[in-house]
Each structure stands twice: as C-alpha cells, then as structure tokens.
XYZ file of C-alpha atoms in Angstrom:
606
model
C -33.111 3.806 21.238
C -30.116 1.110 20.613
C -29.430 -1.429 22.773
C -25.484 -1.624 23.436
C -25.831 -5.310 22.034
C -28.056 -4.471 19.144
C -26.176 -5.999 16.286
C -26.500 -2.428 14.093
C -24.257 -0.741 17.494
C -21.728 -3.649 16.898
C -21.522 -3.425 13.130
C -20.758 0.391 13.783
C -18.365 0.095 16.668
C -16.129 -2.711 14.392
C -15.961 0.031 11.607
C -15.098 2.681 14.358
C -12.462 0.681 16.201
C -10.722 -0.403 12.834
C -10.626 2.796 11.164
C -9.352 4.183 13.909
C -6.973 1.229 14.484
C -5.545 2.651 11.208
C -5.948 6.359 11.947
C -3.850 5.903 15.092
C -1.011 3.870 13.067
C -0.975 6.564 10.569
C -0.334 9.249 13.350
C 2.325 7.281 14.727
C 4.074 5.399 12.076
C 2.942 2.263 14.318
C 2.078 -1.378 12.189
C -1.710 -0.948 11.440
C -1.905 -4.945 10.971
C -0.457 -5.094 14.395
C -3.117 -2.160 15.725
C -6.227 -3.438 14.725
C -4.993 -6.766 16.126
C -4.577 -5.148 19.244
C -8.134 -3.083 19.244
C -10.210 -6.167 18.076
C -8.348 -8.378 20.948
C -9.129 -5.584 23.605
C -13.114 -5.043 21.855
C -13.609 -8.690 22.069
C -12.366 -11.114 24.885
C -10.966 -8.400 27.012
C -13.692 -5.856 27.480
C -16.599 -8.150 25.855
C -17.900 -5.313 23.823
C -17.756 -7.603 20.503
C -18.490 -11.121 20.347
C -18.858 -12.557 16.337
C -20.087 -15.822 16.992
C -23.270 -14.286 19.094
C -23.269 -11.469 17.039
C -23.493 -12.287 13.555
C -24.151 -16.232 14.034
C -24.312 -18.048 11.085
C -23.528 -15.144 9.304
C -19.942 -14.578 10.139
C -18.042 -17.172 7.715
C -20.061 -16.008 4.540
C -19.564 -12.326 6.015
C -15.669 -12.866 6.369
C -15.286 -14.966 2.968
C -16.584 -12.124 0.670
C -14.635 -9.829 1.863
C -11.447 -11.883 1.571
C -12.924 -12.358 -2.093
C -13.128 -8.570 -2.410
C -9.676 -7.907 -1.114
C -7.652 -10.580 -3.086
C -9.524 -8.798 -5.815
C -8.189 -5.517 -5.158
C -4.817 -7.166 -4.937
C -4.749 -8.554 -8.407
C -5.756 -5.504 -9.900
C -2.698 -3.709 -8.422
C -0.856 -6.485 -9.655
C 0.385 -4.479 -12.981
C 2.533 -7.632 -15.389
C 5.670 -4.439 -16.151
C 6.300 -4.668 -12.757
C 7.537 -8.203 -13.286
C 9.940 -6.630 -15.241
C 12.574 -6.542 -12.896
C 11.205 -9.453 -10.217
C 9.459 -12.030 -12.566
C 11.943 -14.450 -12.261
C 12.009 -14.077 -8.316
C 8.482 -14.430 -8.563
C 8.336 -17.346 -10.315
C 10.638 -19.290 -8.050
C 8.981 -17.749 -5.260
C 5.891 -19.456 -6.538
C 6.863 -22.932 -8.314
C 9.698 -23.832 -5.698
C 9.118 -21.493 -2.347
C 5.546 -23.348 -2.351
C 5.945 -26.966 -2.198
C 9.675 -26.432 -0.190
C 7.409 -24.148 2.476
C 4.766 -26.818 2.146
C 7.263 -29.371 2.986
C 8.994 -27.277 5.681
C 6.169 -26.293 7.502
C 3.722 -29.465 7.600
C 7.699 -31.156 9.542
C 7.218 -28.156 11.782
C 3.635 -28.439 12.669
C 4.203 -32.273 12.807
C 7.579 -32.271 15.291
C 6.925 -28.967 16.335
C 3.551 -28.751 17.450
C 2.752 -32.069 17.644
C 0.268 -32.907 14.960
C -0.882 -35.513 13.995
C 0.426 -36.186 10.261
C -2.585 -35.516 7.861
C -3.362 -32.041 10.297
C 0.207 -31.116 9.989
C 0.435 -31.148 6.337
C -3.228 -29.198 6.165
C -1.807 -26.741 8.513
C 1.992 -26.643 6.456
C -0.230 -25.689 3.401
C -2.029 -23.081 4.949
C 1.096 -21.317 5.802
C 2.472 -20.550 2.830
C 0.043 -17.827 2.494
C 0.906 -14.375 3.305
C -1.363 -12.068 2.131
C -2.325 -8.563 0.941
C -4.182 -7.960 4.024
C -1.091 -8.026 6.220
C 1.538 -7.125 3.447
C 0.424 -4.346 1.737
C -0.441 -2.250 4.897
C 3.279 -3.311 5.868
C 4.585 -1.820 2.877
C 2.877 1.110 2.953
C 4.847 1.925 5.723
C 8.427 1.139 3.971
C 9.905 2.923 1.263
C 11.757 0.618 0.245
C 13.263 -0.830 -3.356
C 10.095 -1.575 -6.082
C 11.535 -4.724 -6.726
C 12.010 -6.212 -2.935
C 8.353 -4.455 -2.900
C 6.851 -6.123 -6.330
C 8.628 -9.703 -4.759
C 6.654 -9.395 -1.526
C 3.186 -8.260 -3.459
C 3.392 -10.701 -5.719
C 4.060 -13.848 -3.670
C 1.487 -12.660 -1.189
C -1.662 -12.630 -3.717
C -0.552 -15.087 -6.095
C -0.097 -17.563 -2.791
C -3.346 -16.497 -0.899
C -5.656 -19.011 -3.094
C -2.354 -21.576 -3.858
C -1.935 -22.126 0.051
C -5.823 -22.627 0.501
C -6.091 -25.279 -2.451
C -3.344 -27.138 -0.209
C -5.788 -26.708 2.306
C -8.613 -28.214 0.202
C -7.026 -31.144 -1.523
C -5.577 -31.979 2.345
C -8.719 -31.863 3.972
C -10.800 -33.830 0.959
C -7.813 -36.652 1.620
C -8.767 -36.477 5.244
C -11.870 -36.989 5.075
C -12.259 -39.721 2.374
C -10.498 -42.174 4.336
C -6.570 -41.018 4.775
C -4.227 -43.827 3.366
C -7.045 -45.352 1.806
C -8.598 -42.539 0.103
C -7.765 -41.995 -3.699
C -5.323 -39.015 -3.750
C -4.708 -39.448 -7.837
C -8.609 -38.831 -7.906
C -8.439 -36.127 -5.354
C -5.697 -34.091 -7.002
C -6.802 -34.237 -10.346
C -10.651 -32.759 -8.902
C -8.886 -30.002 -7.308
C -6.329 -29.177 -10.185
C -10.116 -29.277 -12.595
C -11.680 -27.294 -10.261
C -8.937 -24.530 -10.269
C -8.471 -24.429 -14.197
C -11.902 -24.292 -14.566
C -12.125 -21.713 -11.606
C -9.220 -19.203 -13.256
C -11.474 -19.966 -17.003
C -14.247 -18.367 -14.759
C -12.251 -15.405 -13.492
C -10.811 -14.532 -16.838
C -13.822 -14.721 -18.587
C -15.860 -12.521 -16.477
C -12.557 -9.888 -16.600
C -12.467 -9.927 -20.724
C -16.193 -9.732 -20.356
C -16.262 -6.345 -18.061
C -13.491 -4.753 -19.766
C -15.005 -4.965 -23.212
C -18.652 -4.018 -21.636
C -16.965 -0.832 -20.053
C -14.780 0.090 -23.529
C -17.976 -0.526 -25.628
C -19.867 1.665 -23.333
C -22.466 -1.047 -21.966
C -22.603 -0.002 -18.866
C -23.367 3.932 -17.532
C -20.322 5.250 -15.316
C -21.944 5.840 -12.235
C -23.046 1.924 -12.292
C -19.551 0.822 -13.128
C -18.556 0.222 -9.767
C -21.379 -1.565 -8.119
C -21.304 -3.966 -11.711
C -18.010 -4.820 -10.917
C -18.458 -5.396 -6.982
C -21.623 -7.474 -7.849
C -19.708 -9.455 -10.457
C -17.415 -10.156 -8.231
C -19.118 -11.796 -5.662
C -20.850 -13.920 -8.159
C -17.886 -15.468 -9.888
C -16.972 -16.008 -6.356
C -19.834 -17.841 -5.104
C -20.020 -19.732 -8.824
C -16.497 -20.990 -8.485
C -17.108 -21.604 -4.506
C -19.624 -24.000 -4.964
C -18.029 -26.056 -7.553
C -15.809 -26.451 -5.025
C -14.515 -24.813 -1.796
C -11.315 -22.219 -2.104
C -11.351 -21.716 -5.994
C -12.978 -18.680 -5.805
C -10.008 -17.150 -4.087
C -8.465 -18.716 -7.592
C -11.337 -16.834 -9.365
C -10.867 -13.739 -8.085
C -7.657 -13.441 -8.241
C -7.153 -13.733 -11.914
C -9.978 -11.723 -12.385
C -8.447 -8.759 -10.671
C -4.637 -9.805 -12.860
C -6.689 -9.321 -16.247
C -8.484 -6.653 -15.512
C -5.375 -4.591 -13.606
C -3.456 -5.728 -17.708
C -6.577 -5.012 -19.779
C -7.091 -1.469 -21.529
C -10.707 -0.079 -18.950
C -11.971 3.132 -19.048
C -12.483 4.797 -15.838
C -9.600 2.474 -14.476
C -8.348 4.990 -11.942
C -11.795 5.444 -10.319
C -12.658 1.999 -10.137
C -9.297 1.405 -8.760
C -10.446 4.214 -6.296
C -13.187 2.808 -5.359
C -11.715 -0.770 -4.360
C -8.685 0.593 -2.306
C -11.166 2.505 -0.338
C -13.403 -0.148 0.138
C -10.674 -2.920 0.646
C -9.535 -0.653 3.379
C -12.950 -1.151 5.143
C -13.003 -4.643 4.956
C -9.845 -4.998 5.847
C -10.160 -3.133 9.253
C -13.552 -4.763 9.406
C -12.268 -8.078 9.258
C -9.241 -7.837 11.016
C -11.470 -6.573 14.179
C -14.216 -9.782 13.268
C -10.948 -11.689 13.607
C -9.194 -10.748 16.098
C -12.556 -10.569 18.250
C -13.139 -14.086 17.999
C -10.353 -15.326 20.330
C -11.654 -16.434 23.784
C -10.479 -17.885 26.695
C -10.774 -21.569 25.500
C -8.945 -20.573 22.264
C -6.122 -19.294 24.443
C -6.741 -21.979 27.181
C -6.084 -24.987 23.568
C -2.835 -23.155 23.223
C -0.075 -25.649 24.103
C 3.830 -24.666 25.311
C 4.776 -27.007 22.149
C 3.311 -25.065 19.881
C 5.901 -22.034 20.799
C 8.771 -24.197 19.249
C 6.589 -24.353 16.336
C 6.491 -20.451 15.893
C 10.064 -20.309 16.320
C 10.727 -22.619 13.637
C 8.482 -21.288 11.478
C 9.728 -17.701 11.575
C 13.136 -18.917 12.252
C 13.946 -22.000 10.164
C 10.558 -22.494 7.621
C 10.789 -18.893 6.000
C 14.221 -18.560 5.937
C 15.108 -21.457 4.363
C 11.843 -21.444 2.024
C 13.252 -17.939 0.675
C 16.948 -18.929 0.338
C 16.064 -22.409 -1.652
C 13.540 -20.310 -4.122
C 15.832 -17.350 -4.582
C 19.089 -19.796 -4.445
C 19.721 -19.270 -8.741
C 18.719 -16.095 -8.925
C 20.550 -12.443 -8.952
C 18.594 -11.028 -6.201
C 20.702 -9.530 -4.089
C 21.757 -11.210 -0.614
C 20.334 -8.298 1.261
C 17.299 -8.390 -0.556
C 16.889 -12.129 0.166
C 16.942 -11.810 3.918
C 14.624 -9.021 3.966
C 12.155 -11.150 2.072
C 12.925 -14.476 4.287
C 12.345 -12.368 6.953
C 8.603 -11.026 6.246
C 5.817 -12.853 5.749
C 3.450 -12.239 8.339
C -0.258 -13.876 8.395
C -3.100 -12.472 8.295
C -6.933 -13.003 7.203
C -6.621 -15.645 4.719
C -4.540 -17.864 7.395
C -6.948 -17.247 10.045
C -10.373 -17.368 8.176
C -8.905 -21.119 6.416
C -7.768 -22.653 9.541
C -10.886 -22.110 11.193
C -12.914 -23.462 8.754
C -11.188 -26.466 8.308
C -10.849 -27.075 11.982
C -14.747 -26.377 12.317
C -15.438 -29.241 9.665
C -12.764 -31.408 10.615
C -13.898 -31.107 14.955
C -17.466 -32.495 13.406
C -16.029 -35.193 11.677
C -14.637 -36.220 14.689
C -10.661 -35.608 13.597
C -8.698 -35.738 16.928
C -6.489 -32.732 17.081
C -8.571 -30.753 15.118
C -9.387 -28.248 17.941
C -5.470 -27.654 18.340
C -5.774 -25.399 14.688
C -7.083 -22.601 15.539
C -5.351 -21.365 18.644
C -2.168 -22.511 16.800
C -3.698 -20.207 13.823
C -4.324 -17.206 15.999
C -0.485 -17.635 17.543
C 0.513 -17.533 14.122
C -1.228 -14.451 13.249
C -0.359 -12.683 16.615
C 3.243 -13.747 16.320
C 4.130 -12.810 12.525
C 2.435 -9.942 12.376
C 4.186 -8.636 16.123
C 7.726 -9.765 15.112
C 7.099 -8.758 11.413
C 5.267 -5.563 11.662
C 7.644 -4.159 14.588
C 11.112 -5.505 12.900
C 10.180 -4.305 9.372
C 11.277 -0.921 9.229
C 14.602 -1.794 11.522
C 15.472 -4.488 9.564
C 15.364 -2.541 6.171
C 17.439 0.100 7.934
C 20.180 -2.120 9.045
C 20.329 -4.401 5.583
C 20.470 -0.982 3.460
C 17.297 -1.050 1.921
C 14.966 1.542 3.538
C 15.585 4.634 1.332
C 14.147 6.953 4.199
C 11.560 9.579 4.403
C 11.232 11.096 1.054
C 12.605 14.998 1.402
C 12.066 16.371 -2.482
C 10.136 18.066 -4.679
C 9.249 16.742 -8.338
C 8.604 19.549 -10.775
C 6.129 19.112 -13.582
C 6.903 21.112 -16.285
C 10.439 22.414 -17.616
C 10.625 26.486 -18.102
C 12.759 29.323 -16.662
C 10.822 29.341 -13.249
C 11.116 25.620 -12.268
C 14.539 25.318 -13.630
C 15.629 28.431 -11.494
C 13.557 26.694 -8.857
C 14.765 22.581 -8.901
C 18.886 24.531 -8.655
C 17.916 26.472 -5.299
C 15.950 22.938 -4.555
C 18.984 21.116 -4.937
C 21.265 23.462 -2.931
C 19.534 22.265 -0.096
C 20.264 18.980 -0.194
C 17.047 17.626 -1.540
C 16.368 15.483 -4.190
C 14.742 17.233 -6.972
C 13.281 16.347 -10.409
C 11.934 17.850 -13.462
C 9.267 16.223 -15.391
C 8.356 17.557 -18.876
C 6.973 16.181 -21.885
C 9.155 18.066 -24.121
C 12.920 16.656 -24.586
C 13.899 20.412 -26.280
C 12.499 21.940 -22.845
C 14.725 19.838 -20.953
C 17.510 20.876 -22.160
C 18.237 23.736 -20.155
C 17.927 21.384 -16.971
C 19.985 19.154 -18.580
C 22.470 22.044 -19.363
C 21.753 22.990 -15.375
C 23.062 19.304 -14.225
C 19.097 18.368 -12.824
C 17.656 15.070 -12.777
C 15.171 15.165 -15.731
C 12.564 12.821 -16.935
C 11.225 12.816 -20.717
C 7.467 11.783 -20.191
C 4.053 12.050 -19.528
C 3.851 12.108 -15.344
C 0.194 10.737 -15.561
C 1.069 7.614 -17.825
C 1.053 4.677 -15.953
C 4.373 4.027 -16.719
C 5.908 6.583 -14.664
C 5.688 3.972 -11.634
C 8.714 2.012 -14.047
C 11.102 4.929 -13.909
C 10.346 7.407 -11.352
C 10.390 6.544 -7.439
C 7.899 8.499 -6.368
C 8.797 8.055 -2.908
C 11.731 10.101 -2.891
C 9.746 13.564 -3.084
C 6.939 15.249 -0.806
C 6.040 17.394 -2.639
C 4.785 17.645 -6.421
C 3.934 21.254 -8.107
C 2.695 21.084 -11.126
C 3.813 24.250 -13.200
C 3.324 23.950 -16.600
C 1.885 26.815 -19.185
C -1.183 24.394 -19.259
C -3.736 25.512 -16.247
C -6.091 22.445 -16.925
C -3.177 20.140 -17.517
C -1.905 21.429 -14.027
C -5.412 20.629 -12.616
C -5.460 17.266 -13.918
C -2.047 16.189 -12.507
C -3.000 17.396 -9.164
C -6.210 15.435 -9.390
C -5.042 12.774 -10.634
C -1.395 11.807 -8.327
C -3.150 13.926 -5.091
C -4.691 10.138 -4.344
C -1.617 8.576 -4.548
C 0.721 11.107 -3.098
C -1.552 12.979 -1.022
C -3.724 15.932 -1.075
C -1.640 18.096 1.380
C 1.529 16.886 -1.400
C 0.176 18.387 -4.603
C 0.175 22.063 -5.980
C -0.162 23.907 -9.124
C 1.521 26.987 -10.068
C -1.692 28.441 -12.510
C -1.951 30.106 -15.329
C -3.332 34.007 -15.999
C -7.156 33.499 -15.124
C -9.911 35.651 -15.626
C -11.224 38.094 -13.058
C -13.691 36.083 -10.730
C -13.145 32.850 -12.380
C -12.550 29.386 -9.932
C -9.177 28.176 -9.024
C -9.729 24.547 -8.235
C -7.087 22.614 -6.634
C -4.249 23.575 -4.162
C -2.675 26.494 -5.701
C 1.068 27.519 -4.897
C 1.582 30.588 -2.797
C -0.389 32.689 -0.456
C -1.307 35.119 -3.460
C -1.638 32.419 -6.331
C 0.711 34.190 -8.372
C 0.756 32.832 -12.382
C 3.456 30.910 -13.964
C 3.451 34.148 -16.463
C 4.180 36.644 -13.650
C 6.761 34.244 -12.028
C 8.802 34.155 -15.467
C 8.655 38.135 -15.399
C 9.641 38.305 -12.155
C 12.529 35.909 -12.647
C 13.210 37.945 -15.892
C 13.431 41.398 -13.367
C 15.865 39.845 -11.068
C 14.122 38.325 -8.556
C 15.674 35.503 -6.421
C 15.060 32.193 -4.520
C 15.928 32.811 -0.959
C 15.477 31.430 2.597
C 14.503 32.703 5.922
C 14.930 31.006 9.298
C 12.229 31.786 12.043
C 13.816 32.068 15.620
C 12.576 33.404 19.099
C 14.457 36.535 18.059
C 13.080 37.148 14.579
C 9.103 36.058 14.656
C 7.479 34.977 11.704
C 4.729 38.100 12.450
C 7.916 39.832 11.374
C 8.917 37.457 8.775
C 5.076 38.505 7.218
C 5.568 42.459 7.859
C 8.888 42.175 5.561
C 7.143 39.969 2.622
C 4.225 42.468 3.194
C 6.615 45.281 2.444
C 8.824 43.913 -0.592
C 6.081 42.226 -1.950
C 7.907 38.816 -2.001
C 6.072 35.436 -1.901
C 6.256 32.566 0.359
C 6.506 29.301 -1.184
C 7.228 26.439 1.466
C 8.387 26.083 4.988
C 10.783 23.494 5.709
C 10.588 22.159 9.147
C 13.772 21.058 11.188
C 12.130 17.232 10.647
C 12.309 17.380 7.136
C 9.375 17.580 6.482
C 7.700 20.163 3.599
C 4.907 22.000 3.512
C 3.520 24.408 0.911
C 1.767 28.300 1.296
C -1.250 28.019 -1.274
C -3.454 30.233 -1.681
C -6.226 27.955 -0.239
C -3.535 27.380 3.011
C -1.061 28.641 4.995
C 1.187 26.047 7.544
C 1.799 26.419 10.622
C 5.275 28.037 11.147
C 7.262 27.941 14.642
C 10.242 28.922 15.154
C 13.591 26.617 13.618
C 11.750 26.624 10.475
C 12.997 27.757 7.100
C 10.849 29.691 4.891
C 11.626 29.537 1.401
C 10.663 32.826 -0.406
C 11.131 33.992 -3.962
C 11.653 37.890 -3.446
C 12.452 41.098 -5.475
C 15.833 42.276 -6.160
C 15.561 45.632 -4.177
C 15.845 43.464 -0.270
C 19.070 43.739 0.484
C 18.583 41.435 3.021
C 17.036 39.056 0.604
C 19.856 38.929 -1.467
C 22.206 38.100 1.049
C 20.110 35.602 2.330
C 19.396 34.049 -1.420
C 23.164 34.716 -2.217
C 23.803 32.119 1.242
C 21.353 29.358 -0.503
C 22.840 29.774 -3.841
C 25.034 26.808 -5.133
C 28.740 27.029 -3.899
C-alpha cells in the first residue's frame, strides 16, 4: 500500500491534476495556462496535497530545468524559417529593439514601481522580457487568428526565453562580483563567449543528428529517445560552462533541426508535442504548488503599481517602439502589445536567482519571487481571459472554422464543394493536378494546385477555416495517408476518406465517409444517374428514426449532420453522430424521392 505522501502518489496526482487542468480547458474553451495555475494553487497551499520543496527536495530545480530545456526545444523545432516570410522583419525588431527598450522599461518599473533596489530591478527588468512557449502557445491554440500576428507572438516568445535569462545571468554575475566595482566589460564579454560558444554547441549536435538519421545511423524506434537524450546533454554541457546558455543551446538546436531535411520528422515532432504537453502541465502544477503563505505574506501593495505598469505602460510601449517602422498593421500591434503573459521560464529564473542572491546576503532579494509569482498570476489571468475578446473587438479572430477542404478534384467533390458552398461555408478543393481543377475553377470554387501533405501547405492554406477534411481522391492509400498524416493536426474526429473499390473482406483503415462506405467509383455513377446533394432538418415533428426509415427505403446516404452551433460532424462507416432535433442532415440521394428533390432543389445555388 501507498502512503498519501509517498512521493510516487504525488508524482501521479501532478500528472493527473495537469492533464486534467487541460482536459477541462479543452471542454470549455477556458485558458489552460490559467487552469493549471488554478489546480496547482488549490493542490498545493490550499488543500496541502502537494508540497515540491518536501517532496522532491533537492531535486526540484534540476527536475524543473530539464523540462524547460525540453520544451524550448520543442519550440524551436516548430519554429519553421518560411514562416518568417511574412513576419521576419517584425521579428527582428521585436528581438534587437523590443529587448533592450523592455529591458530598460521594466528594470524603471521594478525600480519606482516596486521598489527595488537598483541592481535587483534591472535583474528582474531582464527577466521580463521573456514570454514563453509554455504560456503562448497553449494561448494560441485557442485563437484562430492571422499566421502572421501568430508567427510574431511564437517567435518572440522562444527566441526571448534564453535572451531574457542571459540578462538575468550577466545581472546577477555583476551583483555578485562587487556592483560598481565589479568589471562589467569582463562580465559581458564571458557571457556573450559563453552564448556563441553555447549556440556552436546546439548547432553542432542538430547537423550531427540530422545527418545520423538521413544516413541511417540510428534504428527508428531509437530515434526518439537519441534525440531526448541528446538533448539533455547539450543542455547540461552548455549549463555548466555557464548558467542559462543551455536555454541558448537548445534553442538553436530545435531552429536547425525544425530547417534541416530529417527523416521521420513528423513522428519525432509527434513525439515532442506530446511529451512537451506533459511537462508542461507537470511543471506548471510543480510551479504553481510552490506558493505558500510567506510567499504571499512578501507580497507588498507597491508591487501592484508595478503590475499595472508592466501590463499597462512596459508592453505597450515595448511593442509600439519595436514595431514603430514597420507595416504591421495598427490592429495587429495592439494585439501583440497586449499579450505576453509569463510563464515557466519567468518563474523557474526568478527563483533561482533570488535563492542565490538571499545566500549571498542581497537585501531585497526575498521580494523576487512573490513579485515573480504576481507576475505569472497576473499576465496569464488578464492575458489568457482578454485574448479571445480582444481579437474579436480589434478584427482579428477569424472565428470558429465552419468548412470542409476537399482533397482531390473529380465530378463527386466538385458537385459536392457547390452544395458546400450554398450553405454558406467555406469550402476548398485541393488537387495535385492543375487540368483537374479546372472544372472547379470553371464552377467559381476556391482551388489549390498542390500536394496537401507538403509542408508548405501551412504558407498558403489556413487550415483553420475548415472542420472537416475528406480526402476523396481515386488513390485509396493516398487517401489513407492524408488522413493519417493531417488527423494529428486537425483532429481524428476531422478527417475522412471517401475509398476506393476494395476487395471482398479486405480492411478499411481510417475513418471512412458514410454509414455504408460507399466508393468514390459508385459515387461518380451515382452522380452520373442523377442523384443529388440534399438536406434534411430533424424536428420534434419529423424524428430522425424517420429520417433513417426514408434513407432505408431510397437507398440514399448520409454524409454529415450540421448542428445549429456550427459545428460538423461526419456518418462513417466506423461512426454515426449523435443527431437531435434542429439538426441538418446532409444526404446525397437518388433521383426517384420526390421529396429529395425538392429538398436538394431548396439547397441548390440561387
């Protein structure tokens, strides 16, 4: 038997209370950042069930550093050099200007603000120009918003992560080497050495695992642990030539790998979003856990006219000086001044420098981290909350996606994507074949020429606009692979395939479009015969029991019900929604209903 403080309970309640943290934010469409805050808060100094410092000990920082190695990781290998395309120079400015102006701006607010003493404040001001992918790309998960005011906030947040805890470094080695007297031309030139040589590390080890995986060194199924494993090495390397650069390291290992040709990319890719999510609720719960009552007891009235001039005056202005030259859009601009919450990186930093400084006997060095943790708590409330609202009202939140990209251009689709469209969804028709879209193109459809699985496709198609995918090409296995391949990004319950004619008793793999898996080749002959795109509506009157006895009898199919929401869902052969009444069936029916045809004649383009 388990004791309820056995630290093996604890380890497994952290990854049950953050998980579901995120399960629950899913559900709702609530912040997950500001969840998990909640659930570690209420697991730790509220009902005492989790307490880090007992729990793990000495353990805890090493615990909660590689896994902030492991998810800056995972952040520069989403971090794809095309998308910089459109946002590079934003970027740019958001790194080489919005850094030392935030820098500047914040170490005045912690200084007048809070009250800190000089050297603190400026430790603290360089700290805070982190955001982080911890807290950002959870927050834009939730937003479908532009790529580029998406690519602006990805960007600054990794690139800035190791950047703000350098500040933090070269700050705290000036500190504690004497202050004024200390030699700050020596102490900047060891911590601008230490981060070349710390991004020489990172990109070595990246040129050296891509060209092992291309050249077949290393098996597949050992691909992934190699690459977790060499990851925490360059990590610890670079950490103990000094502390913070192997944030650096890791970073631009994950840049060259996400921009270097790898084979089984898309798995290991996998296989770090799905552990980053762990340690990210892991973490976040650690965190969050931690506070106390003398943390919250340290936190001073003063330090509330710091957090309103840091969300209100520090980001703001730190945005609007970066972006001043550029042609990002106003609208754009305040979105971005407006979001930068703080998350792991902040937190994790600030309480390791206070820790180091307290012992050296800094006054004012216990003031950091309750000011940290009102940081965190703060941002990510007013951030996390506002995000969505704030998008609405500046134009920029493109809504729930309500449309349905076709793969494949022939009769069936085309016929299909026109009946789409008549309902006022977007709709799209993917084909690699320019001559097969021509009869789209003759039908006034959005088209795109191109392969929907090359990574490219992110550049020109906004894959946010459509719930549903159906892949309906005369290729069966090509159909398979698309599904398998976009269901992970998309969703399982958002991919389909119409298949192709299949041998008696052979395996249909994948979600397969209607209740009777009809082929592509039958659904051209039965378009051939006559047969329609209709809808039905489901009321109290006219049951979807009866709705099934009148397919049943004309031998029609069922294809998707579209709910009063918005929201799509497909009849597969592997699944059938739930349908209540106020939805809208759409069928695709022979020519001998005469009740079909008036309903398909209703849904036909005016």
């Amino acid at each position: 038997m388990f004791a309820i403080d056995s630290l093996l309970v604890k380890i497994a309640l952290i990854g049950v209370i953050g998980i579901g943290a995120q399960w629950v934010a899913w559900r709702t469409g609530r912040p997950a950042i500001a969840l998990m805050l909640l659930a570690g808060i209420v697991a730790g100094p509220v009902l005492g069930l989790i307490d880090p410092a007992k729990d793990f000990g000495a353990l805890r920082e090493p615990i909660i550093k590689l896994a902030v190695a492991v998810i800056l990781f995972e952040g520069g290998l989403s971090l794809k050099f095309r998308e910089l395309r459109h946002a590079g120079v934003a970027v740019f400015m958001l790194v080489f200007v919005g850094v030392p102006v935030g820098w500047a701006l914040g170490t005045a607010a912690a200084y007048y603000g809070a009250g800190l003493p000089f050297e603190l404040a400026a430790l603290f001001g360089g700290i805070m120009v982190v955001t982080g992918p911890t807290v950002i790309v959870p927050l834009l998960r939730t937003l479908n918003i532009t790529p580029r005011v998406k690519h602006m906030l990805k960007w600054e947040a990794i690139v800035n992560d190791p950047i703000g805890a350098l500040l933090a470094v070269g700050i705290y080695s000036y500190i504690i080497h004497g202050g004024s007297d200390a030699n700050g031309v020596g102490i900047v030139t060891d911590v601008v050495a230490a981060s070349l040589l710390a991004m020489l590390i990172g990109g070595a080890a990246a040129f050296a695992l891509t060209a092992a995986f291309v050249r077949g060194w290393v098996p597949e199924y050992l691909k992934a642990p190699v690459l977790l494993t060499t990851v925490i090495a360059v990590f610890v390397l670079s950490d103990l030539i000094m502390h913070e650069t192997g944030l650096i390291t890791v970073t631009v290992m994950g840049v060259v790998m996400a921009n270097r040709e790898t084979d089984s990319s898309h798995m290991l890719m996998r296989f770090k979003e799905d552990l980053t999510v762990l340690l990210v609720s892991g973490v976040f719960i650690i965190l969050s856990a931690t506070l106390d009552w003398t943390v919250v007891q340290n936190f001073q009235l003063r330090f509330l006219l710091f957090l309103v001039l840091l969300l209100f005056v520090v980001r703001p202005l730190t945005i609007m000086a970066a972006l001043l030259f550029t042609r990002i859009p106003l609208r754009e601009r305040l979105f971005v001044a407006w979001i930068a919450p703080r998350g792991i990186v902040a937190a994790a930093v600030t309480g390791l420098f206070a820790l180091r400084l307290s012992d050296y006997g800094v006054p004012g060095a216990e003031a950091l981290v309750p000011l940290s943790f009102a940081v965190v708590i703060a941002t990510i409330f007013a951030h996390g909350f506002t995000a969505a609202p704030f998008a609405r009202w500046l134009g920029l939140d493109r809504g729930k996606g309500d449309g349905v990209l076709l793969v494949g251009a022939n009769g069936w689709t085309i016929a299909f994507a026109e009946f789409v469209k008549a309902q006022g969804r977007a709709v799209l028709v993917a084909d690699t074949s320019q001559l097969a879209l021509r009869r789209a193109r003759h039908a006034d459809l959005p088209v795109y020429h191109g392969d929907i699985l090359d990574e490219t496709h992110d550049d020109h198609l906004d894959m946010g606009r459509y719930q549903q995918l159906i892949a309906a090409t005369d290729n069966d296995a090509y159909n398979a692979l698309v599904c398998s391949e976009l269901a992970p990004e998309v969703g399982h319950d958002r991919v389909s395939r119409v298949i192709a004619e299949t041998p008696r008793g052979s395996r249909r793999r994948g979600r397969v479009l209607t209740l009777a898996g009809t082929p592509i080749e039958t659904q051209l002959d039965r378009l051939q015969a006559g047969w329609t795109f209709g809808r039905t509506r489901i009321t109290e009157k006219f049951p979807y029991a009866d709705f099934v006895a009148r397919m049943k009898a004309s031998g029609g199919d069922s294809l998707m019900v579209a709910r009063p929401s918005g929201d799509l869902a497909v009849f597969s052969a592997q699944h059938r929604p739930p349908v209540e009444p106020g939805d809208t069936i759409w069928t695709f029916v022979p020519p001998d209903d005469p009740r079909t045809r008036i309903e398909a004649r209703e849904a036909a383009p005016k």
